[in-house]
Amino acid sequence: MFARRKRTWQAKGMVCDKCRLDLTAHRECREVMLRCPNCGTIYPLKEFVPEMDDDFEEEMGFVPMDRI
């Protein structure tokens, strides 16, 4: 079931503090991280809770992890 879900997706509205580029969400087995595709900075999800849209939350629903 989880293998069919995409492992990365564009995190719309969530931008890197340094580069000002949109972040990419990376799904691993039990976690999701936000990473800048340019500088590689990793951000915790809790910093972007207000910016999460329905599409982002739907992708998160397929990851078995502790909820924020």
Short mmCIF file of C-alpha atoms in Angstrom, two decimals:
data_model
loop_
_atom_site.label_atom_id
_atom_site.label_comp_id
_atom_site.label_asym_id
_atom_site.label_seq_id
_atom_site.Cartn_x
_atom_site.Cartn_y
_atom_site.Cartn_z
CA MET A 1 0.00 0.00 0.00
CA PHE A 2 2.66 2.55 0.99
CA ALA A 3 5.00 1.64 -1.86
CA ARG A 4 2.59 3.08 -4.41
CA ARG A 5 2.57 6.51 -2.78
CA LYS A 6 5.06 9.04 -4.09
CA ARG A 7 8.07 9.60 -1.87
CA THR A 8 8.63 13.30 -2.64
CA TRP A 9 6.30 16.14 -3.47
CA GLN A 10 6.35 19.92 -3.77
CA ALA A 11 5.50 21.62 -0.48
CA LYS A 12 3.54 24.55 -1.94
CA GLY A 13 3.75 27.76 0.07
CA MET A 14 6.62 26.50 2.23
CA VAL A 15 9.89 28.26 1.37
CA CYS A 16 13.50 28.06 2.49
CA ASP A 17 14.57 30.92 4.76
CA LYS A 18 17.95 31.13 3.00
CA CYS A 19 17.15 30.57 -0.70
CA ARG A 20 13.47 31.56 -0.80
CA LEU A 21 12.74 28.49 -2.97
CA ASP A 22 9.81 26.13 -2.41
CA LEU A 23 10.69 23.20 -0.18
CA THR A 24 10.32 19.56 -1.16
CA ALA A 25 8.69 17.10 1.22
CA HIS A 26 10.47 13.75 1.50
CA ARG A 27 8.56 10.76 2.87
CA GLU A 28 10.52 8.00 4.53
CA CYS A 29 9.27 4.94 6.33
CA ARG A 30 8.16 6.68 9.53
CA GLU A 31 8.82 10.37 8.97
CA VAL A 32 8.45 13.27 6.59
CA MET A 33 10.99 16.06 6.29
CA LEU A 34 11.02 19.32 4.40
CA ARG A 35 14.21 19.98 2.45
CA CYS A 36 15.40 22.84 0.28
CA PRO A 37 16.31 21.51 -3.18
CA ASN A 38 19.00 24.19 -3.55
CA CYS A 39 20.95 24.39 -0.27
CA GLY A 40 19.78 21.13 1.36
CA THR A 41 18.59 22.74 4.60
CA ILE A 42 16.13 20.48 6.43
CA TYR A 43 13.20 22.00 8.30
CA PRO A 44 10.95 20.38 10.92
CA LEU A 45 7.30 20.05 9.93
CA LYS A 46 6.08 21.91 13.00
CA GLU A 47 7.49 25.18 11.60
CA PHE A 48 5.08 25.00 8.66
CA VAL A 49 1.81 23.75 10.16
CA PRO A 50 -0.10 26.96 9.22
CA GLU A 51 1.01 26.62 5.57
CA MET A 52 -0.06 22.98 5.14
CA ASP A 53 -2.82 22.62 2.57
CA ASP A 54 -5.23 19.74 1.95
CA ASP A 55 -2.93 18.05 -0.59
CA PHE A 56 0.00 18.09 1.84
CA GLU A 57 -2.12 16.74 4.68
CA GLU A 58 -3.45 13.97 2.42
CA GLU A 59 0.11 12.81 1.66
CA MET A 60 0.92 12.93 5.37
CA GLY A 61 -2.03 10.65 6.09
CA PHE A 62 -0.20 7.76 4.42
CA VAL A 63 2.85 7.97 6.70
CA PRO A 64 2.71 5.94 9.94
CA MET A 65 4.20 8.36 12.49
CA ASP A 66 3.49 10.36 15.60
CA ARG A 67 1.23 13.24 14.66
CA ILE A 68 2.15 16.86 15.29
#
